[in-house]
Short mmCIF file of C-alpha atoms and ligand atoms in Angstrom, two decimals:
data_model
loop_
_atom_site.label_atom_id
_atom_site.label_comp_id
_atom_site.label_asym_id
_atom_site.label_seq_id
_atom_site.Cartn_x
_atom_site.Cartn_y
_atom_site.Cartn_z
CA UNK K 1 22.52 27.94 1.61
CA UNK K 2 19.20 26.75 0.19
CA UNK K 3 16.33 25.79 2.46
CA UNK K 4 16.84 22.17 1.38
CA UNK K 5 20.45 22.22 2.60
CA UNK K 6 19.54 23.66 5.98
CA UNK K 7 16.91 20.99 6.70
CA UNK K 8 18.15 17.93 8.63
CA UNK K 9 18.49 14.85 6.44
CA UNK K 10 15.82 12.17 6.80
CA UNK K 11 18.34 9.34 6.68
CA UNK K 12 20.35 10.54 9.69
CA UNK K 13 19.75 8.09 12.57
CA UNK K 14 17.87 9.66 15.45
CA UNK K 15 18.21 8.88 19.14
CA UNK K 16 15.29 7.99 21.40
CA UNK K 17 15.57 11.52 22.83
CA UNK K 18 15.24 13.18 19.46
CA UNK K 19 12.11 11.11 18.69
CA UNK K 20 10.71 12.22 22.05
CA UNK K 21 11.54 15.86 21.23
CA UNK K 22 9.91 15.60 17.80
CA UNK K 23 6.80 14.05 19.34
CA UNK K 24 6.54 16.70 22.07
CA UNK K 25 7.03 19.54 19.57
CA UNK K 26 4.33 18.33 17.16
CA UNK K 27 1.61 17.17 19.56
CA UNK K 28 0.35 20.63 20.69
CA UNK K 29 -0.28 21.64 17.05
CA UNK K 30 -2.68 18.73 16.42
CA UNK K 31 -6.37 18.58 17.23
CA UNK K 32 -7.36 16.35 20.16
CA UNK K 33 -9.18 13.90 17.84
CA UNK K 34 -6.02 13.08 15.89
CA UNK K 35 -4.39 9.89 17.17
CA UNK K 36 -0.68 10.54 17.71
CA UNK K 37 1.51 7.96 19.43
CA UNK K 38 5.09 6.73 19.87
CA UNK K 39 6.31 3.17 19.25
CA UNK K 40 3.01 2.11 17.71
CA UNK K 41 3.06 -1.64 16.84
CA UNK K 42 2.49 -2.10 13.10
CA UNK K 43 2.27 -5.89 12.65
CA UNK K 44 -1.46 -5.97 13.41
CA UNK K 45 -2.04 -3.10 10.99
CA UNK K 46 -0.74 -5.22 8.10
CA UNK K 47 -2.08 -8.31 6.39
CA UNK K 48 1.30 -10.12 6.66
CA UNK K 49 1.30 -9.61 10.43
CA UNK K 50 5.05 -9.30 10.91
CA UNK K 51 7.41 -6.52 11.97
CA UNK K 52 8.07 -3.91 14.64
CA UNK K 53 6.79 -0.49 15.62
CA UNK K 54 6.64 2.99 14.09
CA UNK K 55 8.82 5.43 16.02
CA UNK K 56 5.94 7.94 15.65
CA UNK K 57 2.45 7.22 14.31
CA UNK K 58 -0.46 9.48 13.38
CA UNK K 59 -4.06 9.15 12.23
CA UNK K 60 -4.89 12.77 11.26
CA UNK K 61 -8.53 13.79 11.21
CA UNK K 62 -8.24 16.80 8.89
CA UNK K 63 -6.25 18.34 6.05
CA UNK K 64 -4.94 20.92 8.54
CA UNK K 65 -3.57 18.23 10.87
CA UNK K 66 -1.99 16.36 7.97
CA UNK K 67 -0.30 19.63 6.97
CA UNK K 68 1.01 20.13 10.51
CA UNK K 69 2.47 16.62 10.46
CA UNK K 70 4.11 16.87 7.05
CA UNK K 71 5.57 20.32 7.67
CA UNK K 72 6.95 19.27 11.05
CA UNK K 73 8.46 16.12 9.56
CA UNK K 74 10.20 18.25 6.94
CA UNK K 75 11.56 20.68 9.51
CA UNK K 76 12.82 17.87 11.73
CA UNK K 77 14.22 15.70 8.93
CA UNK K 78 11.79 12.86 9.67
CA UNK K 79 10.86 10.41 6.91
CA UNK K 80 7.11 10.08 6.30
CA UNK K 81 5.55 6.74 5.36
CA UNK K 82 1.93 6.31 4.40
CA UNK K 83 0.09 3.28 5.65
CA UNK K 84 -3.07 2.21 3.88
CA UNK K 85 -4.67 -1.13 4.77
CA UNK K 86 -1.15 -2.57 5.11
CA UNK K 87 -1.85 -5.20 2.48
CA UNK K 88 1.13 -4.72 0.24
CA UNK K 89 4.05 -4.31 2.59
CA UNK K 90 6.43 -6.01 4.95
CA UNK K 91 7.36 -4.14 8.12
CA UNK K 92 10.97 -4.92 9.17
CA UNK K 93 11.41 -6.47 12.61
CA UNK K 94 13.17 -3.36 13.93
CA UNK K 95 10.21 -1.22 12.87
CA UNK K 96 10.18 2.03 10.94
CA UNK K 97 12.50 4.98 11.61
CA UNK K 98 10.00 7.65 10.73
CA UNK K 99 6.52 9.06 11.01
CA UNK K 100 3.89 6.60 9.82
CA UNK K 101 0.65 8.27 8.73
CA UNK K 102 -2.62 6.40 8.21
CA UNK K 103 -5.76 8.03 6.82
CA UNK K 104 -7.78 5.61 8.94
CA UNK K 105 -10.23 8.13 10.39
CA UNK K 106 -13.71 8.19 8.83
CA UNK K 107 -13.10 11.80 7.73
CA UNK K 108 -11.11 10.31 4.79
CA UNK K 109 -13.63 7.64 3.81
CA UNK K 110 -16.11 9.72 1.77
CA UNK K 111 -18.20 8.39 -1.14
CA UNK K 112 -20.11 11.18 -2.87
CA UNK K 113 -21.81 10.64 -6.27
CA UNK K 114 -21.80 13.83 -8.38
CA UNK K 115 -24.29 15.20 -10.88
CA UNK K 116 -22.07 14.29 -13.86
CA UNK K 117 -22.13 10.54 -13.12
CA UNK K 118 -18.72 10.50 -11.41
CA UNK K 119 -18.13 9.79 -7.76
CA UNK K 120 -15.70 11.49 -5.35
CA UNK K 121 -14.04 9.02 -2.99
CA UNK K 122 -11.75 9.62 -0.03
CA UNK K 123 -8.27 8.07 0.06
CA UNK K 124 -9.12 6.26 3.28
CA UNK K 125 -12.18 4.51 1.84
CA UNK K 126 -11.71 0.74 1.80
CA UNK K 127 -11.98 -0.79 -1.66
CA UNK K 128 -14.45 -3.30 -0.26
CA UNK K 129 -16.71 -0.44 0.89
CA UNK K 130 -16.23 1.41 -2.40
CA UNK K 131 -17.44 -1.71 -4.22
CA UNK K 132 -20.42 -2.16 -1.91
CA UNK K 133 -21.48 1.49 -2.23
CA UNK K 134 -20.94 1.47 -6.01
CA UNK K 135 -23.05 -1.68 -6.37
CA UNK K 136 -25.86 -0.13 -4.34
CA UNK K 137 -25.74 2.96 -6.56
CA UNK K 138 -25.70 0.71 -9.69
CA UNK K 139 -22.32 2.06 -10.83
CA UNK K 140 -20.50 -0.37 -13.15
CA UNK K 141 -16.73 -0.62 -13.58
CA UNK K 142 -15.33 -0.98 -10.06
CA UNK K 143 -16.06 -4.70 -9.63
CA UNK K 144 -12.43 -5.76 -10.22
CA UNK K 145 -11.48 -3.94 -7.00
CA UNK K 146 -13.60 -6.32 -4.96
CA UNK K 147 -11.42 -8.39 -2.71
CA UNK K 148 -8.26 -6.27 -2.97
CA UNK K 149 -7.59 -5.74 0.74
CA UNK K 150 -6.59 -2.09 0.39
CA UNK K 151 -7.98 1.42 0.51
CA UNK K 152 -8.33 3.98 -2.29
CA UNK K 153 -5.07 5.78 -1.40
CA UNK K 154 -2.99 2.60 -1.53
CA UNK K 155 -4.68 1.47 -4.74
CA UNK K 156 -3.85 4.83 -6.37
CA UNK K 157 -0.25 4.81 -5.19
CA UNK K 158 0.29 1.25 -6.51
CA UNK K 159 -2.11 1.51 -9.47
CA UNK K 160 -3.56 -1.69 -8.03
CA UNK K 161 -4.92 -4.16 -10.51
CA UNK K 162 -6.83 -7.40 -10.65
CA UNK K 163 -9.00 -9.35 -13.07
CA UNK K 164 -7.66 -7.34 -16.02
CA UNK K 165 -8.61 -3.94 -14.55
CA UNK K 166 -6.40 -1.17 -13.16
CA UNK K 167 -7.19 1.51 -10.61
CA UNK K 168 -6.25 4.30 -12.99
CA UNK K 169 -8.68 2.91 -15.61
CA UNK K 170 -11.46 4.47 -13.55
CA UNK K 171 -9.71 7.65 -12.31
CA UNK K 172 -10.57 11.14 -13.58
CA UNK K 173 -8.39 13.16 -11.20
CA UNK K 174 -6.54 12.85 -7.90
CA UNK K 175 -6.29 15.39 -5.07
CA UNK K 176 -3.04 15.07 -3.18
CA UNK K 177 -0.90 16.76 -0.58
CA UNK K 178 2.74 17.32 -1.46
CA UNK K 179 5.39 16.52 1.10
CA UNK K 180 5.64 20.31 1.62
CA UNK K 181 1.97 20.32 2.72
CA UNK K 182 0.44 21.92 -0.40
CA UNK K 183 -2.84 20.56 -1.77
CA UNK K 184 -3.21 20.03 -5.54
CA UNK K 185 -5.57 18.30 -7.92
CA UNK K 186 -4.05 16.52 -10.91
CA UNK K 187 -5.96 15.30 -13.95
CA UNK K 188 -5.19 11.69 -14.88
CA UNK K 189 -3.88 12.80 -18.28
CA UNK K 190 -1.04 14.71 -16.57
CA UNK K 191 -0.02 11.79 -14.35
CA UNK K 192 2.57 9.07 -15.02
CA UNK K 193 1.17 5.68 -14.16
CA UNK K 194 2.27 2.17 -15.01
CA UNK K 195 2.27 -1.39 -13.73
CA UNK K 196 1.97 -1.12 -9.92
CA UNK K 197 3.29 2.44 -10.08
CA UNK K 198 2.21 6.11 -9.96
CA UNK K 199 5.10 8.61 -10.12
CA UNK K 200 3.14 11.57 -8.73
CA UNK K 201 2.23 9.66 -5.57
CA UNK K 202 5.75 8.46 -4.86
CA UNK K 203 6.36 11.30 -2.43
CA UNK K 204 2.94 12.93 -2.25
CA UNK K 205 -0.13 11.70 -0.37
CA UNK K 206 -3.43 10.98 -2.10
CA UNK K 207 -6.34 12.64 -0.32
CA UNK K 208 -9.23 11.85 -2.65
CA UNK K 209 -10.04 10.93 -6.23
CA UNK K 210 -12.82 11.42 -8.71
CA UNK K 211 -13.76 8.10 -10.31
CA UNK K 212 -15.80 7.59 -13.47
CA UNK K 213 -17.92 4.44 -13.70
CA UNK K 214 -17.94 2.68 -17.07
CA UNK K 215 -21.73 2.74 -17.13
CA UNK K 216 -24.69 2.20 -14.84
CA UNK K 217 -26.72 -0.92 -14.30
CA UNK K 218 -28.99 -2.40 -11.69
CA UNK K 219 -27.46 -3.21 -8.32
CA UNK K 220 -28.11 -6.96 -8.71
CA UNK K 221 -26.08 -7.20 -11.95
CA UNK K 222 -23.12 -5.36 -10.40
CA UNK K 223 -23.29 -7.62 -7.36
CA UNK K 224 -23.29 -10.78 -9.56
CA UNK K 225 -20.09 -9.67 -11.32
CA UNK K 226 -18.42 -8.96 -7.98
CA UNK K 227 -19.40 -12.37 -6.67
CA UNK K 228 -17.90 -14.03 -9.76
CA UNK K 229 -14.57 -12.24 -9.18
CA UNK K 230 -14.70 -13.08 -5.50
CA UNK K 231 -15.15 -16.81 -6.26
CA UNK K 232 -12.26 -16.74 -8.74
CA UNK K 233 -10.02 -15.07 -6.18
CA UNK K 234 -10.92 -17.53 -3.44
CA UNK K 235 -10.12 -20.46 -5.70
CA UNK K 236 -6.73 -19.15 -6.80
CA UNK K 237 -5.33 -17.19 -3.82
CA UNK K 238 -4.50 -18.22 -0.24
CA UNK K 239 -6.56 -17.21 2.77
CA UNK K 240 -3.72 -17.23 5.29
CA UNK K 241 -2.09 -13.89 6.23
CA UNK K 242 0.09 -12.63 3.35
CA UNK K 243 1.13 -9.43 1.61
CA UNK K 244 -0.51 -10.37 -1.68
CA UNK K 245 1.77 -11.15 -4.60
CA UNK K 246 5.39 -10.84 -3.49
CA UNK K 247 6.99 -10.30 -6.92
CA UNK K 248 5.98 -8.31 -9.97
CA UNK K 249 5.17 -10.36 -13.02
CA UNK K 250 8.15 -10.17 -15.40
CA UNK K 251 7.24 -8.92 -18.89
CA UNK K 252 5.17 -11.55 -20.75
CA UNK K 253 5.57 -13.98 -17.86
CA UNK K 254 4.05 -14.95 -14.54
CA UNK K 255 6.06 -14.89 -11.31
CA UNK K 256 3.65 -17.44 -9.75
CA UNK K 257 4.08 -19.89 -12.63
CA UNK K 258 7.90 -19.50 -12.59
CA UNK K 259 8.17 -20.07 -8.83
CA UNK K 260 5.80 -23.02 -9.04
CA UNK K 261 7.81 -24.56 -11.91
CA UNK K 262 10.92 -24.36 -9.72
CA UNK K 263 9.19 -26.66 -7.21
CA UNK K 264 9.12 -24.01 -4.50
CA UNK K 265 5.53 -24.35 -3.27
CA UNK K 266 5.69 -25.23 0.43
CA UNK K 267 9.32 -23.98 0.81
CA UNK K 268 9.65 -22.62 4.32
CA UNK K 269 11.80 -20.42 6.54
CA UNK K 270 10.47 -20.44 10.10
CA UNK K 271 6.74 -19.80 9.81
CA UNK K 272 7.03 -18.08 6.41
CA UNK K 273 5.94 -20.38 3.60
CA UNK K 274 5.57 -20.21 -0.17
CA UNK K 275 1.82 -20.73 -0.50
CA UNK K 276 0.60 -24.11 -1.73
CA UNK K 277 -2.32 -22.32 -3.39
CA UNK K 278 -0.41 -19.66 -5.34
CA UNK K 279 3.39 -19.64 -5.53
CA UNK K 280 3.71 -15.84 -5.75
CA UNK K 281 2.32 -15.49 -2.22
CA UNK K 282 4.36 -15.96 0.95
CA UNK K 283 2.02 -16.79 3.82
CA UNK K 284 2.51 -16.40 7.54
CA UNK K 285 1.74 -19.78 9.12
CA UNK K 286 1.46 -18.25 12.58
CA UNK K 287 4.54 -16.70 14.11
CA UNK K 288 6.72 -15.71 11.14
CA UNK K 289 9.09 -12.76 11.57
CA UNK K 290 10.01 -10.24 8.91
CA UNK K 291 13.48 -11.85 8.88
CA UNK K 292 11.87 -15.22 7.97
CA UNK K 293 9.92 -13.63 5.12
CA UNK K 294 12.98 -11.77 3.78
CA UNK K 295 15.12 -14.90 3.88
CA UNK K 296 12.45 -16.80 1.96
CA UNK K 297 12.24 -13.97 -0.59
CA UNK K 298 16.02 -14.24 -1.06
CA UNK K 299 15.89 -18.02 -1.47
CA UNK K 300 13.02 -17.90 -3.98
CA UNK K 301 14.78 -15.23 -6.04
CA UNK K 302 18.03 -17.20 -6.03
CA UNK K 303 16.31 -20.43 -7.14
CA UNK K 304 14.32 -18.76 -9.92
CA UNK K 305 17.47 -16.98 -11.10
CA UNK K 306 19.50 -20.23 -11.05
CA UNK K 307 16.87 -22.42 -12.75
CA UNK K 308 15.02 -20.01 -15.04
CA UNK K 309 17.55 -17.19 -15.44
CA UNK K 310 14.90 -14.61 -14.45
CA UNK K 311 15.48 -11.86 -11.86
CA UNK K 312 12.25 -11.36 -9.95
CA UNK K 313 11.62 -7.88 -8.63
CA UNK K 314 9.60 -7.53 -5.40
CA UNK K 315 6.19 -5.98 -5.78
CA UNK K 316 5.50 -5.50 -2.07
CA UNK K 317 7.13 -2.61 -0.26
CA UNK K 318 9.78 -3.27 2.34
CA UNK K 319 8.44 -0.60 4.62
CA UNK K 320 10.94 2.18 5.36
CA UNK K 321 13.83 0.37 3.68
CA UNK K 322 15.11 -0.35 0.18
CA UNK K 323 14.89 -3.89 -1.15
CA UNK K 324 18.28 -3.54 -2.78
CA UNK K 325 19.85 -3.12 0.67
CA UNK K 326 18.55 -6.47 1.90
CA UNK K 327 18.50 -8.68 -1.20
N1 LIG B 401 0.21 -20.11 -11.82
C1 LIG B 401 0.86 -21.28 -11.61
N2 LIG B 401 1.19 -21.62 -10.32
C2 LIG B 401 0.92 -20.81 -9.27
C3 LIG B 401 0.27 -19.58 -9.51
C4 LIG B 401 -0.09 -19.23 -10.80
O1 LIG B 401 1.12 -22.04 -12.53
O2 LIG B 401 1.26 -21.18 -8.15
C5 LIG B 401 -0.19 -19.74 -13.19
C6 LIG B 401 -1.71 -19.70 -13.33
O3 LIG B 401 -2.23 -20.97 -13.61
C7 LIG B 401 -1.89 -18.72 -14.45
C8 LIG B 401 -0.71 -17.76 -14.31
O4 LIG B 401 0.24 -18.43 -13.48
O5 LIG B 401 -1.77 -19.36 -15.69
C9 LIG B 401 -1.11 -16.41 -13.72
O6 LIG B 401 -1.70 -16.62 -12.44
P1 LIG B 401 -2.92 -15.74 -11.89
O7 LIG B 401 -4.05 -15.76 -12.86
O8 LIG B 401 -3.17 -16.14 -10.48
O9 LIG B 401 -2.41 -14.26 -11.94
P2 LIG B 401 -1.04 -13.61 -11.45
O10 LIG B 401 -0.39 -13.02 -12.64
O11 LIG B 401 -0.26 -14.56 -10.63
C10 LIG B 401 -2.04 -11.22 -11.05
C11 LIG B 401 -1.72 -10.17 -10.02
C12 LIG B 401 -2.57 -10.38 -8.79
C13 LIG B 401 -4.06 -10.39 -9.15
C14 LIG B 401 -4.27 -11.53 -10.16
C15 LIG B 401 -5.72 -11.65 -10.61
C16 LIG B 401 0.65 -9.52 -10.14
C17 LIG B 401 2.02 -9.75 -9.60
N3 LIG B 401 -0.32 -10.29 -9.65
O12 LIG B 401 -1.60 -12.47 -10.50
O13 LIG B 401 -2.32 -9.28 -7.91
O14 LIG B 401 -4.87 -10.59 -8.01
O15 LIG B 401 -3.43 -11.26 -11.33
O16 LIG B 401 -6.05 -10.64 -11.50
O17 LIG B 401 0.48 -8.64 -10.99
C18 LIG B 401 -1.11 -8.47 -6.02
O18 LIG B 401 -0.76 -7.54 -6.72
O19 LIG B 401 -0.79 -8.56 -4.81
C19 LIG B 401 -1.94 -9.54 -6.60
C20 LIG B 401 -2.29 -10.61 -5.90
#
């Protein structure tokens, strides 16, 4: 038998006792500073503000602790899910059957300019802070990231984009930890990235990246460009809680324009509503559940398919589940 075959499968349902056993077995191997909890509520850790709890949740404070977590999860057949700023996902109401890991501790939020003009950034650094620090240092080329409510790790994993720029436009290399707990650094040229996608980070966890600014300028000029993007975003995107754009743009088309043209702005299931500001956003008007959001996603897809003949593919992650199982 191979090692793979002997390991428990991650998709086998686990009882409350086996989660308790897993938790008790892992805890002694972690440093005291690492947050490690059971049944951690996730809704408030996401921008959509819906959904249940993580069976087990960790905020590791070091590479060693992250290794302990990943290796234990593998041994116990526990699925691992990374949580960034929670801005691009919907947590199901029954929560997540797995170990949710967030690089939320400041140990992962580094910003270190190097002698060669590049800057090393930690995966846990918020994009907003990256932009602020880059502006102060007069580094040009990161302005498009202003206002994306994510962190560096999430932006790498999704190859986040806005205002015509893409995360991987500014990446030189990425340090990551494989699901087996090994640390590697990959040059961008060896990675497979596309629209809202990075193959190498599908199962691995980004730890840090080296970014190359396009050029340097004075801090005021960088700040002016960021403010211009910020104004544009505020005019065109809703301020209510949401998960950002729900669907990917189909080739040569715009999901927002298609949904709008189908007359769906303001369509509602419970407190989930197709935004009146931008039709590719579903907003939480107060007490929406994940079930409300999913039902609205289904209805929007069905209408766009019936009227326009286009199958919209979700862009946001359905955390811990597959969209095809619920659509
Ligand atoms: N439009 C409508 N009605 C709407 C919304 C948009 O007619 O309700 C039209 C706009 O007038 C415009 C076109 O659709 O002509 C495209 O709209 P927009 O410029 O807002 O860009 P988008 O394609 O909808 C993309 C990204 C956003 C990113 C913006 C700005 C996707 C799915 N969306 O939106 O990313 O912020 O460009 O660069 O790629 C996200 O990924 O979560 C996200 C918000």
